[in-house]
Amino acid sequence: QVQLVESGGGLVQAGGSLTLSCAASGLTFSDYAMGWFRQAPGKEREFVARITWTGAGTYYADSVKGRFTISRINAKNTVYLQMNSLKPEDTAVYYCAADRQAGHLLRGRDVQYDYWGQGTQVTVSS
């Protein structure tokens, strides 16, 4: 059974930083590209960032480029999202997801991902 478990969310002031983690089990982690998505209240889920299976390729939404960094440690079956210079509009539930198309980079649609975590809340106060 595949499980993706996010952690690291919380409440932070605008301009602050948080690092999210997503621990994967039940799959061969290095066979998957990993992504982060988010969903704010009343809005659709949106793509945030993606990393290929080697970690060599990363892809970001324009809204987070230069502020967020996605990384992974395959030996730990974990993907991370370092979030800096947080803004109130970053407030959302953040989800990690796994995609079997492990080497492809430009895949930002949620239907392209095979497995999902339950999400972790990030709240940025102004």
CSV table of C-alpha atoms in Angstrom, one decimal:
chain,number,residue,atom,x,y,z
A,1,GLN,CA,0.0,0.0,0.0
A,2,VAL,CA,1.4,3.3,-1.1
A,3,GLN,CA,1.5,6.0,1.5
A,4,LEU,CA,2.7,9.6,1.2
A,5,VAL,CA,2.8,11.5,4.5
A,6,GLU,CA,3.4,15.2,4.6
A,7,SER,CA,4.7,17.1,7.6
A,8,GLY,CA,6.1,20.5,8.6
A,9,GLY,CA,3.1,22.7,8.0
A,10,GLY,CA,2.1,25.4,10.5
A,11,LEU,CA,1.5,29.0,11.1
A,12,VAL,CA,4.2,31.5,10.1
A,13,GLN,CA,4.4,35.3,9.6
A,14,ALA,CA,4.7,36.8,6.2
A,15,GLY,CA,8.4,36.9,5.2
A,16,GLY,CA,9.1,33.7,7.2
A,17,SER,CA,10.1,30.2,6.1
A,18,LEU,CA,8.9,26.7,6.4
A,19,THR,CA,10.2,23.4,5.2
A,20,LEU,CA,7.7,20.7,4.3
A,21,SER,CA,8.6,17.0,4.1
A,22,CYS,CA,6.8,14.1,2.4
A,23,ALA,CA,7.8,10.6,3.4
A,24,ALA,CA,6.9,7.8,0.9
A,25,SER,CA,6.4,4.1,1.6
A,26,GLY,CA,5.0,1.2,-0.4
A,27,LEU,CA,6.7,2.2,-3.6
A,28,THR,CA,10.1,2.3,-5.2
A,29,PHE,CA,10.7,6.0,-4.5
A,30,SER,CA,13.4,6.5,-7.1
A,31,ASP,CA,11.0,5.2,-9.8
A,32,TYR,CA,8.8,8.3,-9.4
A,33,ALA,CA,9.0,12.0,-10.0
A,34,MET,CA,7.5,13.9,-7.1
A,35,GLY,CA,5.4,17.0,-7.0
A,36,TRP,CA,3.9,19.5,-4.6
A,37,PHE,CA,0.5,21.0,-5.0
A,38,ARG,CA,-1.6,23.3,-2.9
A,39,GLN,CA,-5.3,24.2,-2.4
A,40,ALA,CA,-6.5,27.3,-0.8
A,41,PRO,CA,-10.1,27.6,0.6
A,42,GLY,CA,-12.6,28.1,-2.2
A,43,LYS,CA,-9.9,27.6,-4.9
A,44,GLU,CA,-8.9,24.7,-7.1
A,45,ARG,CA,-5.8,22.7,-6.4
A,46,GLU,CA,-2.8,24.2,-8.1
A,47,PHE,CA,0.7,23.0,-9.1
A,48,VAL,CA,3.6,24.3,-7.0
A,49,ALA,CA,6.8,22.3,-7.9
A,50,ARG,CA,8.1,19.1,-9.3
A,51,ILE,CA,11.3,17.1,-9.2
A,52,THR,CA,12.5,14.3,-11.4
A,53,TRP,CA,13.6,11.0,-10.1
A,54,THR,CA,17.3,11.9,-10.0
A,55,GLY,CA,16.7,15.3,-8.5
A,56,ALA,CA,18.5,16.9,-11.5
A,57,GLY,CA,15.3,18.4,-13.0
A,58,THR,CA,13.0,20.8,-11.1
A,59,TYR,CA,10.0,22.8,-12.3
A,60,TYR,CA,8.1,25.5,-10.5
A,61,ALA,CA,5.0,27.5,-10.8
A,62,ASP,CA,5.7,31.1,-11.6
A,63,SER,CA,4.0,32.2,-8.3
A,64,VAL,CA,6.7,30.5,-6.2
A,65,LYS,CA,9.8,30.6,-8.5
A,66,GLY,CA,12.7,32.1,-6.6
A,67,ARG,CA,11.1,31.6,-3.2
A,68,PHE,CA,10.5,27.8,-3.0
A,69,THR,CA,12.9,25.0,-3.5
A,70,ILE,CA,12.0,21.3,-4.1
A,71,SER,CA,14.6,18.6,-3.3
A,72,ARG,CA,14.7,14.9,-2.6
A,73,ILE,CA,16.8,12.3,-0.8
A,74,ASN,CA,16.1,8.9,-2.4
A,75,ALA,CA,17.9,7.0,0.3
A,76,LYS,CA,15.3,8.5,2.8
A,77,ASN,CA,12.3,8.1,0.5
A,78,THR,CA,11.6,11.8,1.2
A,79,VAL,CA,10.9,14.9,-0.8
A,80,TYR,CA,11.1,18.4,0.6
A,81,LEU,CA,9.7,21.8,-0.1
A,82,GLN,CA,11.7,24.7,1.3
A,83,MET,CA,9.5,27.8,1.4
A,84,ASN,CA,11.1,31.2,1.9
A,85,SER,CA,9.7,34.7,1.8
A,86,LEU,CA,6.2,33.4,2.5
A,87,LYS,CA,3.2,35.5,1.6
A,88,PRO,CA,-0.4,35.4,2.9
A,89,GLU,CA,-1.4,34.2,-0.5
A,90,ASP,CA,0.7,31.1,0.1
A,91,THR,CA,-1.8,30.0,2.7
A,92,ALA,CA,-3.2,26.6,1.6
A,93,VAL,CA,-3.2,22.9,2.3
A,94,TYR,CA,0.0,21.5,0.7
A,95,TYR,CA,0.0,18.0,-0.9
A,96,CYS,CA,2.8,15.9,-2.2
A,97,ALA,CA,2.2,13.5,-5.1
A,98,ALA,CA,4.0,10.8,-7.0
A,99,ASP,CA,4.2,10.4,-10.8
A,100,ARG,CA,5.4,7.3,-12.6
A,101,GLN,CA,6.7,9.4,-15.5
A,102,ALA,CA,9.8,9.8,-13.5
A,103,GLY,CA,12.1,11.5,-16.0
A,104,HIS,CA,9.6,13.9,-17.5
A,105,LEU,CA,9.9,17.5,-16.2
A,106,LEU,CA,7.0,19.6,-17.4
A,107,ARG,CA,4.1,17.8,-15.8
A,108,GLY,CA,2.0,20.1,-13.6
A,109,ARG,CA,-1.6,18.8,-13.9
A,110,ASP,CA,-2.9,16.9,-10.9
A,111,VAL,CA,-4.4,14.2,-13.1
A,112,GLN,CA,-0.9,13.2,-14.2
A,113,TYR,CA,0.0,12.0,-10.7
A,114,ASP,CA,-0.7,8.6,-9.4
A,115,TYR,CA,-0.5,8.8,-5.6
A,116,TRP,CA,-1.3,11.6,-3.2
A,117,GLY,CA,-0.8,12.4,0.5
A,118,GLN,CA,-3.4,13.8,2.9
A,119,GLY,CA,-1.9,17.3,3.0
A,120,THR,CA,-0.5,19.6,5.6
A,121,GLN,CA,-1.8,23.1,6.4
A,122,VAL,CA,0.3,26.1,5.9
A,123,THR,CA,-1.0,29.4,7.1
A,124,VAL,CA,0.9,32.7,6.5
A,125,SER,CA,-0.3,35.7,8.6
A,126,SER,CA,0.1,39.2,7.5
